[in-house]
Coordinates of N, CA, C and O in Angstrom, one line a residue:
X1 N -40.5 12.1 -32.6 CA -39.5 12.3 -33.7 C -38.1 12.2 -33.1 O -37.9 12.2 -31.9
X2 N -37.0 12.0 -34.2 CA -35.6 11.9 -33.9 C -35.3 14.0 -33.3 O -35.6 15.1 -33.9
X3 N -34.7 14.0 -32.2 CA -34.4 15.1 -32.1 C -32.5 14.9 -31.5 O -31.8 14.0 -31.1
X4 N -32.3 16.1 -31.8 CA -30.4 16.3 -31.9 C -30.0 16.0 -32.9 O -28.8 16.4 -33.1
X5 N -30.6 15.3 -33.9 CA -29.8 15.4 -35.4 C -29.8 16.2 -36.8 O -30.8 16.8 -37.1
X6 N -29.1 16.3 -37.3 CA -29.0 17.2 -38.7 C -30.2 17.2 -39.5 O -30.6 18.2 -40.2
X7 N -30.5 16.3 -39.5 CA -31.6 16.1 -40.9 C -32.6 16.7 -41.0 O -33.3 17.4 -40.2
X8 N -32.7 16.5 -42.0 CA -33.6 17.9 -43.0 C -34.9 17.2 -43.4 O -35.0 16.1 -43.8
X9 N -35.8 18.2 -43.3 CA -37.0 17.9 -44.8 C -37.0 18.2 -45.6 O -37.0 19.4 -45.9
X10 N -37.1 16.8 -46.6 CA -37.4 17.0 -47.8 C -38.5 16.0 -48.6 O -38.8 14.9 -48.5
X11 N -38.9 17.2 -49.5 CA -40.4 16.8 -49.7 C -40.9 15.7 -49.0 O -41.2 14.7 -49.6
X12 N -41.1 15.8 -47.4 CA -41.9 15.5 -46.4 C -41.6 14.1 -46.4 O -42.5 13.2 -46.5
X13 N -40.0 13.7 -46.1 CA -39.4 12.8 -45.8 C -38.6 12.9 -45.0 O -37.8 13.8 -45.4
X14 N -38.3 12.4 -44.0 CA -37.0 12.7 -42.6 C -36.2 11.3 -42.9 O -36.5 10.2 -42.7
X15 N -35.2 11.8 -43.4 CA -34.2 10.6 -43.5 C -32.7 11.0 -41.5 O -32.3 12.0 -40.8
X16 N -32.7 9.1 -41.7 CA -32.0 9.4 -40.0 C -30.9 9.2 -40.7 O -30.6 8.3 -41.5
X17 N -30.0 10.5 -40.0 CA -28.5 10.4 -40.0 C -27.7 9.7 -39.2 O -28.1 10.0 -38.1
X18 N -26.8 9.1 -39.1 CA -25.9 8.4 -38.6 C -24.6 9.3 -37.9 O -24.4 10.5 -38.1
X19 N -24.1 8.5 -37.3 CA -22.4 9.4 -36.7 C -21.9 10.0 -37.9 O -21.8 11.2 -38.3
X20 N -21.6 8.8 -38.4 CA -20.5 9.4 -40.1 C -21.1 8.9 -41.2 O -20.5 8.4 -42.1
X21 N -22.6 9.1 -41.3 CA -23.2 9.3 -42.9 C -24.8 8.5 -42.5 O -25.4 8.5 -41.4
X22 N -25.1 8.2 -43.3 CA -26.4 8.1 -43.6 C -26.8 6.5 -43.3 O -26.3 5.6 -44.0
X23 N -27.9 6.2 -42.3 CA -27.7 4.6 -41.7 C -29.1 3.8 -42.7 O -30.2 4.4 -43.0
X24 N -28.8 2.5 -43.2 CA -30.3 1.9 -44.1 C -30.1 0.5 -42.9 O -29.3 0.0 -42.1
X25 N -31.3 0.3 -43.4 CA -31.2 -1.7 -42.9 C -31.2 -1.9 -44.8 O -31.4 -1.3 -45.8
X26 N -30.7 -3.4 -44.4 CA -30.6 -4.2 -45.4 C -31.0 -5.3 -44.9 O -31.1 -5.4 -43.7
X27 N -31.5 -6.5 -46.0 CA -31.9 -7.7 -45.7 C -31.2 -8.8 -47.3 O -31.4 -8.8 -48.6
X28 N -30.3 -9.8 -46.4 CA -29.5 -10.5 -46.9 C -30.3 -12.0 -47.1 O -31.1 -12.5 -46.3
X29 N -29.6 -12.6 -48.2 CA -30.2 -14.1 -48.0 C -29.2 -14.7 -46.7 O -28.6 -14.1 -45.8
X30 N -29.2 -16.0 -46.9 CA -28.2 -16.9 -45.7 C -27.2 -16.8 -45.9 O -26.4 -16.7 -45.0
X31 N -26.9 -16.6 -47.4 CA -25.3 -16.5 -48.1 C -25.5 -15.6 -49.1 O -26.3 -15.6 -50.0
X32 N -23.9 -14.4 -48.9 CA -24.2 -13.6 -49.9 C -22.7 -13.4 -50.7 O -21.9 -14.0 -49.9
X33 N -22.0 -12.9 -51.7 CA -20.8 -12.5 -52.5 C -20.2 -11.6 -51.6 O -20.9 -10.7 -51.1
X34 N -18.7 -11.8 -51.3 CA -18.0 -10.8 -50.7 C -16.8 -10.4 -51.6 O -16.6 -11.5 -52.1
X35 N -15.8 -9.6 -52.0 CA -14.6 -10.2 -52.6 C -14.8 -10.3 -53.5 O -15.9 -10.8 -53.3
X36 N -14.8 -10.2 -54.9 CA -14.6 -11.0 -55.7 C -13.4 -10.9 -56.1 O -12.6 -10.1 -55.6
X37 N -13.2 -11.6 -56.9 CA -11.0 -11.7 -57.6 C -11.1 -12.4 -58.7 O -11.7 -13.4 -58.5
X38 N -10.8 -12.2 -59.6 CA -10.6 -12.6 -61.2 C -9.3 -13.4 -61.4 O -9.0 -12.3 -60.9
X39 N -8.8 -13.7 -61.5 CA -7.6 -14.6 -61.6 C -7.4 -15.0 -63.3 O -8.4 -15.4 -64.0
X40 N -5.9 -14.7 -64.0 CA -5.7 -15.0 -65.3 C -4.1 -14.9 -65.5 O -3.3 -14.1 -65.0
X41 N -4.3 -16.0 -66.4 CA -2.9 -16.7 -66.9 C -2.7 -16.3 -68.5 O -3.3 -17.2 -69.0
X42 N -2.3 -15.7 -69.2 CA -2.2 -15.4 -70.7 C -1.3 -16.4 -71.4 O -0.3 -16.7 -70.8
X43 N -1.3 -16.8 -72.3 CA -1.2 -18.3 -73.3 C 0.1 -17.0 -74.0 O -0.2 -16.4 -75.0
X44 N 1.3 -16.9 -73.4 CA 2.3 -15.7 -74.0 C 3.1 -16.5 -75.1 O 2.6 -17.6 -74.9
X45 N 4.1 -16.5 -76.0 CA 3.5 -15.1 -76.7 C 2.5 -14.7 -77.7 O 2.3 -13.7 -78.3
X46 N 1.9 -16.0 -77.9 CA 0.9 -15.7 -79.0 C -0.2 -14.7 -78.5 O -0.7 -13.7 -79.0
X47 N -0.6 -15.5 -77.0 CA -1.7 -14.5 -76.4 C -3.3 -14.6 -77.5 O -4.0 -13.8 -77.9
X48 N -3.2 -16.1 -77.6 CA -4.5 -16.5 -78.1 C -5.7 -17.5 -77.3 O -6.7 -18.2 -77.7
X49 N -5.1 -17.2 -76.2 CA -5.9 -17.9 -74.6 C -5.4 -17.6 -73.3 O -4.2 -17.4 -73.0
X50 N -6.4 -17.7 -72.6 CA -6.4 -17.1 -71.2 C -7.4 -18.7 -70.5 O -8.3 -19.5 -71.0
X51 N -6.3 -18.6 -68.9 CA -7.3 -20.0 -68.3 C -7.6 -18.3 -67.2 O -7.0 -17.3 -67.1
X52 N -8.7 -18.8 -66.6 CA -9.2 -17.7 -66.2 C -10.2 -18.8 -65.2 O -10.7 -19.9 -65.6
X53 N -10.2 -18.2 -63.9 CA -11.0 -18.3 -63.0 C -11.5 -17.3 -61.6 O -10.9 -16.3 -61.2
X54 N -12.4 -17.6 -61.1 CA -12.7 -16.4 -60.5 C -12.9 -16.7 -58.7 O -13.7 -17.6 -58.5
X55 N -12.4 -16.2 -57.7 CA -12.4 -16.5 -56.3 C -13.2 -15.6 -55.4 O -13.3 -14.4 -55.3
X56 N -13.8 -16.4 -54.9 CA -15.0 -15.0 -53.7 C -15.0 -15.2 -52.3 O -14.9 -16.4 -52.0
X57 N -15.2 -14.5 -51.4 CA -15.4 -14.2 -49.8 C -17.1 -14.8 -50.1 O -17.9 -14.2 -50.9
X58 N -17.4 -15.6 -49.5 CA -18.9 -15.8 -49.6 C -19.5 -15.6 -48.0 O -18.9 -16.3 -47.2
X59 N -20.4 -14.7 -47.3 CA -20.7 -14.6 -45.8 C -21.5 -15.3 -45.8 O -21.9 -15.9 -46.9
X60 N -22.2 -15.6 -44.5 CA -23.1 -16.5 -44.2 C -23.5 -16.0 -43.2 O -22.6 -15.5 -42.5
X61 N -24.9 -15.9 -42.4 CA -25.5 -15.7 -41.5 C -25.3 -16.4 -40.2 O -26.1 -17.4 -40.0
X62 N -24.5 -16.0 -39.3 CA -24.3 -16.5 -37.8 C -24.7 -17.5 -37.4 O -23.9 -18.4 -37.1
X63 N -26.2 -17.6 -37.3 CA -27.4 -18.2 -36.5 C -27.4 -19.2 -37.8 O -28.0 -20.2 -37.4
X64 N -27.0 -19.4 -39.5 CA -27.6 -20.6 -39.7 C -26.5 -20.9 -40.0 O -25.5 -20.2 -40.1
X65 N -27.0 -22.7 -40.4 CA -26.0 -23.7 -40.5 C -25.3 -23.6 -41.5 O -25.6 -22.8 -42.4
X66 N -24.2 -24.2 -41.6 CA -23.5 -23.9 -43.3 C -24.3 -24.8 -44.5 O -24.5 -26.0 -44.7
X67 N -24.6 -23.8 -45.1 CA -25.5 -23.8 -46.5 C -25.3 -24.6 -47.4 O -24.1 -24.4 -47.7
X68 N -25.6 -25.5 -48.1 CA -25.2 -25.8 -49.5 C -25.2 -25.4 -50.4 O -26.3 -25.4 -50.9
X69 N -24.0 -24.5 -51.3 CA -24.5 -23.4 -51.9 C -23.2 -24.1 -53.2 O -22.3 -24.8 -53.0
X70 N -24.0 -23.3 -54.5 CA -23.2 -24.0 -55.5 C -22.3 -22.6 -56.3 O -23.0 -21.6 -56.1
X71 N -21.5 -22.2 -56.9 CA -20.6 -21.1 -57.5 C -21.1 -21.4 -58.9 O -20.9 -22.6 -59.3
X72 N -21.7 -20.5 -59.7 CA -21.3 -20.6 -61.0 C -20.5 -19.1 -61.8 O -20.5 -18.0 -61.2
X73 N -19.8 -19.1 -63.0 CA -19.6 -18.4 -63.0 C -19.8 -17.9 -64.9 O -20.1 -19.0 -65.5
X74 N -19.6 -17.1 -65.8 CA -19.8 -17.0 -67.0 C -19.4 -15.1 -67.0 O -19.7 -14.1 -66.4
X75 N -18.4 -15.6 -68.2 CA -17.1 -14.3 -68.5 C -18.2 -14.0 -70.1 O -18.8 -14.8 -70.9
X76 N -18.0 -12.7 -70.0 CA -18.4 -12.1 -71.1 C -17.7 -11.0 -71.6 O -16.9 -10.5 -70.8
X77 N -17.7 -10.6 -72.8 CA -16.7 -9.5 -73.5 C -17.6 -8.1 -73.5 O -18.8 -7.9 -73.5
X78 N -17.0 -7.5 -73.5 CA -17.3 -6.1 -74.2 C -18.8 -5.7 -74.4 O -19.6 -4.8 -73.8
X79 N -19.0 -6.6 -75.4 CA -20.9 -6.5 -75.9 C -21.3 -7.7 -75.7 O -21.6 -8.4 -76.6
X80 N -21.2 -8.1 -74.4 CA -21.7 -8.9 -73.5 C -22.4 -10.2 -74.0 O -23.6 -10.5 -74.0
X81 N -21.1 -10.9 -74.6 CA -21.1 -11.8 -75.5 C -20.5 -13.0 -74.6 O -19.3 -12.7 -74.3
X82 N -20.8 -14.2 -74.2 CA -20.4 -15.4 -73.6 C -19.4 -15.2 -74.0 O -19.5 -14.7 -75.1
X83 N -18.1 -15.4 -73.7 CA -17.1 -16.3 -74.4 C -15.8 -17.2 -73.4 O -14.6 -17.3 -73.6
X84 N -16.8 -17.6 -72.1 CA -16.1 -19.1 -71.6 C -17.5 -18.7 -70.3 O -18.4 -17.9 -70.1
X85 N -17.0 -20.0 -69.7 CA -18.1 -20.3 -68.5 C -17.5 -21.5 -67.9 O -17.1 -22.5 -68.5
X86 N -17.6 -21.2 -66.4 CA -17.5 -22.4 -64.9 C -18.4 -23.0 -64.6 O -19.2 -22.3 -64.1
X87 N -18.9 -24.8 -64.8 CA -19.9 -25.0 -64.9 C -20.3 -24.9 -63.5 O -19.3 -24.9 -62.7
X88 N -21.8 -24.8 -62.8 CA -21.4 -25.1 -61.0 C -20.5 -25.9 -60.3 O -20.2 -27.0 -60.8
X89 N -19.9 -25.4 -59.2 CA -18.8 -26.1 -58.6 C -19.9 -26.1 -57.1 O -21.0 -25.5 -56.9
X90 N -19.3 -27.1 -56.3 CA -20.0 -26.6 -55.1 C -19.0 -25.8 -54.0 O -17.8 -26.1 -54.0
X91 N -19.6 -24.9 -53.2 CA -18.4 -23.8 -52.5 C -18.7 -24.0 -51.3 O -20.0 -24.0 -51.1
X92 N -18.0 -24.2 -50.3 CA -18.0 -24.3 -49.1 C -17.4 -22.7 -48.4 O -16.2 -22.3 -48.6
X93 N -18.5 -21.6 -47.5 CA -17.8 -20.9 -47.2 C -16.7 -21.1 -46.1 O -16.7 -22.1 -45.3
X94 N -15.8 -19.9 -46.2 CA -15.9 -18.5 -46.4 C -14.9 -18.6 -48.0 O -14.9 -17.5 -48.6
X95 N -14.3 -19.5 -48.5 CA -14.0 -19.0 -49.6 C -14.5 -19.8 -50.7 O -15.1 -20.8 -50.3
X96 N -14.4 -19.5 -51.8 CA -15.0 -20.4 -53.1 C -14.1 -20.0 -54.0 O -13.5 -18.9 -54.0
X97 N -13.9 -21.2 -55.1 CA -13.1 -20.8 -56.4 C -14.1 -21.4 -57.4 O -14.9 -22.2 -56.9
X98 N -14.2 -21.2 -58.5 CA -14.9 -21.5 -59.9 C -13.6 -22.6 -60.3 O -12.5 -22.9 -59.8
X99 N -14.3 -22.8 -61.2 CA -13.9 -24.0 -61.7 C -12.7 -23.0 -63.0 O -12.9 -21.8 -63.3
X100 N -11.6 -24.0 -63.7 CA -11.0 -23.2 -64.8 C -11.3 -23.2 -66.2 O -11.1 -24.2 -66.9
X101 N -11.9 -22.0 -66.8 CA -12.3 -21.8 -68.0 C -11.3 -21.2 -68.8 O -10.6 -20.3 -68.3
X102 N -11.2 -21.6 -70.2 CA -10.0 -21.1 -71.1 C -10.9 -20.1 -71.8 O -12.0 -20.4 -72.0
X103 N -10.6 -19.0 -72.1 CA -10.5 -18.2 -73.5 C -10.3 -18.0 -74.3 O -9.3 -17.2 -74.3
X104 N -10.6 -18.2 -75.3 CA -9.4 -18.3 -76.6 C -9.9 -17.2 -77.5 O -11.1 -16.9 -77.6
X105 N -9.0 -16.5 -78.1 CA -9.1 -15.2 -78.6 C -9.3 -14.4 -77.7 O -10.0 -13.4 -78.1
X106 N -9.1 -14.3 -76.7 CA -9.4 -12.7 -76.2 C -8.7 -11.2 -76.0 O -7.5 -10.9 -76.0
X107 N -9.6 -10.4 -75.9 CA -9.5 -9.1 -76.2 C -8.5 -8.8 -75.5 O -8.7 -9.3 -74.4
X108 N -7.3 -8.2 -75.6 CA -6.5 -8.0 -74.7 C -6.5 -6.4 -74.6 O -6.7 -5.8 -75.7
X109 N -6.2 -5.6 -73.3 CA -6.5 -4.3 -72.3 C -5.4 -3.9 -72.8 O -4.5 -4.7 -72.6
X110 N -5.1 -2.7 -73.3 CA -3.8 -2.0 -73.1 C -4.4 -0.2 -73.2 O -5.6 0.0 -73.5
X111 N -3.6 0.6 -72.9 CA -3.8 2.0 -72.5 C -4.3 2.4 -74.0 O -5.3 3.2 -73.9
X112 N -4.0 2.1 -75.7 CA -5.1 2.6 -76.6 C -6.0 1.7 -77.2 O -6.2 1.7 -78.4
X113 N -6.7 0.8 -76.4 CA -7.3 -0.4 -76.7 C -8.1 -0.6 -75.3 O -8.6 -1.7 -75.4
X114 N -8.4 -0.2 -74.3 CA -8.7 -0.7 -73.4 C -10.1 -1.3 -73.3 O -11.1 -0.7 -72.9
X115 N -10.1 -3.2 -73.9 CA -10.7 -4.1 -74.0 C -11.0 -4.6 -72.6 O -10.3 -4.9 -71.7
X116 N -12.7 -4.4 -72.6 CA -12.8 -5.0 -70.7 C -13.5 -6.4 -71.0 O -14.0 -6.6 -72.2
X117 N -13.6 -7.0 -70.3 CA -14.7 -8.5 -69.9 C -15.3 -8.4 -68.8 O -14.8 -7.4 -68.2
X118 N -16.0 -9.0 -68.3 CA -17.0 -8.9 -66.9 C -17.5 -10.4 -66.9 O -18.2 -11.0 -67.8
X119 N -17.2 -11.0 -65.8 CA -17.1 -12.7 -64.8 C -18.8 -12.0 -64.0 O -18.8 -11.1 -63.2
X120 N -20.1 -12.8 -64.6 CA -21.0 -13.0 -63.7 C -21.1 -13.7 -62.8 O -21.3 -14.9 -63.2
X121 N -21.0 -13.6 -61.6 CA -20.7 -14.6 -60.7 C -22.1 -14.9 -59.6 O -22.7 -14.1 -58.9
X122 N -22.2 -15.7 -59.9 CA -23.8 -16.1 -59.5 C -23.5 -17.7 -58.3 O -22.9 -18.7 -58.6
X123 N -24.3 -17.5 -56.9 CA -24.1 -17.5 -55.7 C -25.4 -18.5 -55.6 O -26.3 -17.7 -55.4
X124 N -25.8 -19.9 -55.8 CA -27.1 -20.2 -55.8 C -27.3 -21.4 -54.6 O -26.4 -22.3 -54.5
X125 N -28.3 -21.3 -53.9 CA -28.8 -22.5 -52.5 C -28.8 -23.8 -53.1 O -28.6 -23.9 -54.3
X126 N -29.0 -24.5 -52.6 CA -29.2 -26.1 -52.7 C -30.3 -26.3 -53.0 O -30.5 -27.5 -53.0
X127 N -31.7 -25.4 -53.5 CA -32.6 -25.7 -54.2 C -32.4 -25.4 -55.1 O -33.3 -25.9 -55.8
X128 N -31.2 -24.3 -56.0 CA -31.3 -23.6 -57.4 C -31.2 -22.7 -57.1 O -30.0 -22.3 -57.4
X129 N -32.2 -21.4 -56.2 CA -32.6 -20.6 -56.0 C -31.1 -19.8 -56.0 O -30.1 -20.2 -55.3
X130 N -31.2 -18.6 -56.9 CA -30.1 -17.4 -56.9 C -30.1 -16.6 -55.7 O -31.1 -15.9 -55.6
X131 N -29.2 -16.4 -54.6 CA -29.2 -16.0 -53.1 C -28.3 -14.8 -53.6 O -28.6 -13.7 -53.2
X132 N -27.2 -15.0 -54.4 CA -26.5 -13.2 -54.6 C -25.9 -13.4 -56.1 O -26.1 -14.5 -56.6
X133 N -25.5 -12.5 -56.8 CA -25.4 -12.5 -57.9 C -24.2 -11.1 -58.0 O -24.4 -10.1 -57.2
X134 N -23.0 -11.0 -59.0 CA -22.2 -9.9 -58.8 C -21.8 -9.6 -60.6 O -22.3 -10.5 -61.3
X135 N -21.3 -8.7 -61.2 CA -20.7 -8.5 -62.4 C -19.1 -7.8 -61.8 O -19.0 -6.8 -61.1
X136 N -18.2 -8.4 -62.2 CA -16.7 -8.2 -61.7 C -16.3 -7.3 -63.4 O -16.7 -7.7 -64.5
X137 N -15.5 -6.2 -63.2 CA -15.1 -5.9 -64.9 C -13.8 -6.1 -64.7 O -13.3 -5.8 -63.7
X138 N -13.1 -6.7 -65.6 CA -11.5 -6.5 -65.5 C -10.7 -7.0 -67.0 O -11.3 -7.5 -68.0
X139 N -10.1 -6.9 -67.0 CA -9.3 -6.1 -68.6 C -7.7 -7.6 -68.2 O -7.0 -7.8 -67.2
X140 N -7.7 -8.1 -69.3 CA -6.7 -9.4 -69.7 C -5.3 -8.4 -70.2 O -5.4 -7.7 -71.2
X141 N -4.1 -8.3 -69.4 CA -3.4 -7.9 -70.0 C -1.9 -9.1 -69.3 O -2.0 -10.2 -68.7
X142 N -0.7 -8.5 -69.7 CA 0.4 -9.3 -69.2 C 1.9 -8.4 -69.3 O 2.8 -8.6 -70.2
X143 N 2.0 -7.4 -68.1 CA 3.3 -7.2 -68.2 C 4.5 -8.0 -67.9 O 4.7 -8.8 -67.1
X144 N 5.3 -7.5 -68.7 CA 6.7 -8.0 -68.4 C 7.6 -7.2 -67.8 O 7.4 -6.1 -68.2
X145 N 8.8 -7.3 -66.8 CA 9.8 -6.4 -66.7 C 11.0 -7.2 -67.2 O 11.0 -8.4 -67.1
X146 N 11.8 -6.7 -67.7 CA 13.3 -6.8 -67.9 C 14.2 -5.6 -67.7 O 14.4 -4.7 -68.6
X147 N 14.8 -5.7 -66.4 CA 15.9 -4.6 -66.9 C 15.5 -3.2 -66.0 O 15.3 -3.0 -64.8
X148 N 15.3 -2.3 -67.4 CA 14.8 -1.1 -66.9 C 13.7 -1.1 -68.0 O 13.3 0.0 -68.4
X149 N 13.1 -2.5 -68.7 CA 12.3 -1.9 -70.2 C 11.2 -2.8 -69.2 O 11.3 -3.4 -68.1
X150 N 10.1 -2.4 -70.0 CA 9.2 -3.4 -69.8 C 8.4 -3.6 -70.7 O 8.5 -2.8 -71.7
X151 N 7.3 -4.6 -70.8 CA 6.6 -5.1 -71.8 C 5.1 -4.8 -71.0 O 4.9 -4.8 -69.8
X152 N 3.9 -4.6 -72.4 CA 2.5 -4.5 -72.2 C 2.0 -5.6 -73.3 O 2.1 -5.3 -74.5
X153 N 1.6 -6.9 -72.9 CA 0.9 -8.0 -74.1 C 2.4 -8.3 -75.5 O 2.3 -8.7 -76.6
X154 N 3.4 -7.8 -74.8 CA 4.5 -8.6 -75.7 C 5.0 -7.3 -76.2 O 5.8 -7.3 -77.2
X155 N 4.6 -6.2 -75.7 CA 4.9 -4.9 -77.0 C 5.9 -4.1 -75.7 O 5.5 -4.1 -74.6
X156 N 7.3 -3.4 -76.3 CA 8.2 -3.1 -75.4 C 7.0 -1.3 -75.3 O 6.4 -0.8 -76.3
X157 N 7.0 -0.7 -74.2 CA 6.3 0.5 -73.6 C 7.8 1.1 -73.1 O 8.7 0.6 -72.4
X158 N 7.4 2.9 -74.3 CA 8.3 3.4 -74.0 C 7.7 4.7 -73.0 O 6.5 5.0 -73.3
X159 N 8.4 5.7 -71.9 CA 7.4 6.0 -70.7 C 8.5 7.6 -71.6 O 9.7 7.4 -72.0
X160 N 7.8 8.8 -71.6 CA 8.4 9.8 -71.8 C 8.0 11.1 -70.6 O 7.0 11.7 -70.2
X161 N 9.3 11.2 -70.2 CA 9.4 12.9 -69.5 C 10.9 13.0 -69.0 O 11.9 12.4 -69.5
X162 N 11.0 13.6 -68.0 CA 12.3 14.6 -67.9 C 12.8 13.5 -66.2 O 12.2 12.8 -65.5
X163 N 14.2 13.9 -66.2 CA 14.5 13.7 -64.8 C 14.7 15.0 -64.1 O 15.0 16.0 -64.8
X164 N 14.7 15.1 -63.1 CA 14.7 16.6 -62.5 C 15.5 16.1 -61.2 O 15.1 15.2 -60.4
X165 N 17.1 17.0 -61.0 CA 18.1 16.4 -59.8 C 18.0 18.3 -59.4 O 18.1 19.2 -60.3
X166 N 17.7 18.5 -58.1 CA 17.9 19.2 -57.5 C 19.3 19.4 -56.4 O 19.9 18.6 -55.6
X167 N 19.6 20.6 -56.7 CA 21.3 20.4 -56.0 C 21.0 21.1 -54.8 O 20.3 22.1 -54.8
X168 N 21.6 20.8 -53.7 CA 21.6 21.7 -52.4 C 22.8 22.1 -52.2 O 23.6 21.3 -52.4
X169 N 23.2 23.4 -51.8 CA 24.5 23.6 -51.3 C 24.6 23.9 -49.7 O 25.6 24.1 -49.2

């Protein structure tokens, strides 16, 4: 048995502790999703389209060769409803970008509205075969600054509380 370490029994399982938490193996394909990044441009001021694309860290296994691996990607709304898609691109690691998909109508994120979408981003070999697969959530919005004002999706945000000046003598 493991002796000098913390761990406990429970219901007649010895899990091994590590330095600073708790150690697993994992088992990866050749190529897997690292990163992901959502990237979006808002169609201002109407804000009746978004070009929208998505960028990833893709790893790769040391010992094998560089993979032919293809990016696809498909953005969905709220109630996980299609509404654009990257058709496969091919990605060369360590980075990949999707191809540019427009949105039109979409939901736009603000603090009493907070409208999300989620970019499936799907990582597939040169035979088809799906090697990693991710769901990214992120919310279409577009501030502006001018000044001392600023804008949320075209609407001036006004910020309320106090200034507080402390005097020393």
């Amino acid at each position: 048995g493991l002796r000098g370490t913390d761990d406990t029994l429970d219901f007649g399982f010895r899990g091994w502790g590590g330095i600073n938490g708790h150690v697993w193996l994992e088992s990866r394909a050749a190529a897997w999703l690292a990163e992901p990044h959502i990237q979006f441009e808002l169609n201002a001021p109407q804000y009746d389209a978004a070009k929208i694309n998505a960028t990833v860290t893709v790893g790769t296994a040391k010992a094998a060769a560089k993979p032919q691996l293809t990016l696809e990607v498909e953005y969905v709304d709220a109630q996980n409803r299609s509404v654009g898609s990257a058709g496969a691109v091919p990605c060369a690691p360590p980075t990949c970008t999707s191809g540019l998909s427009t949105l039109h109508s979409p939901a736009l994120w603000s603090p009493a509205s907070p409208a999300m979408h989620a970019a499936l981003i799907v990582l597939k070999g040169a035979d088809g075969s799906v090697l990693d697969q991710r769901r990214v959530s992120f919310g279409l919005r577009e501030i502006t600054i001018s000044g001392a004002h600023f804008k949320l999706n075209g609407v001036y945000q006004y910020l309320q509380g106090c200034r507080i000046v402390i005097l020393s003598r």
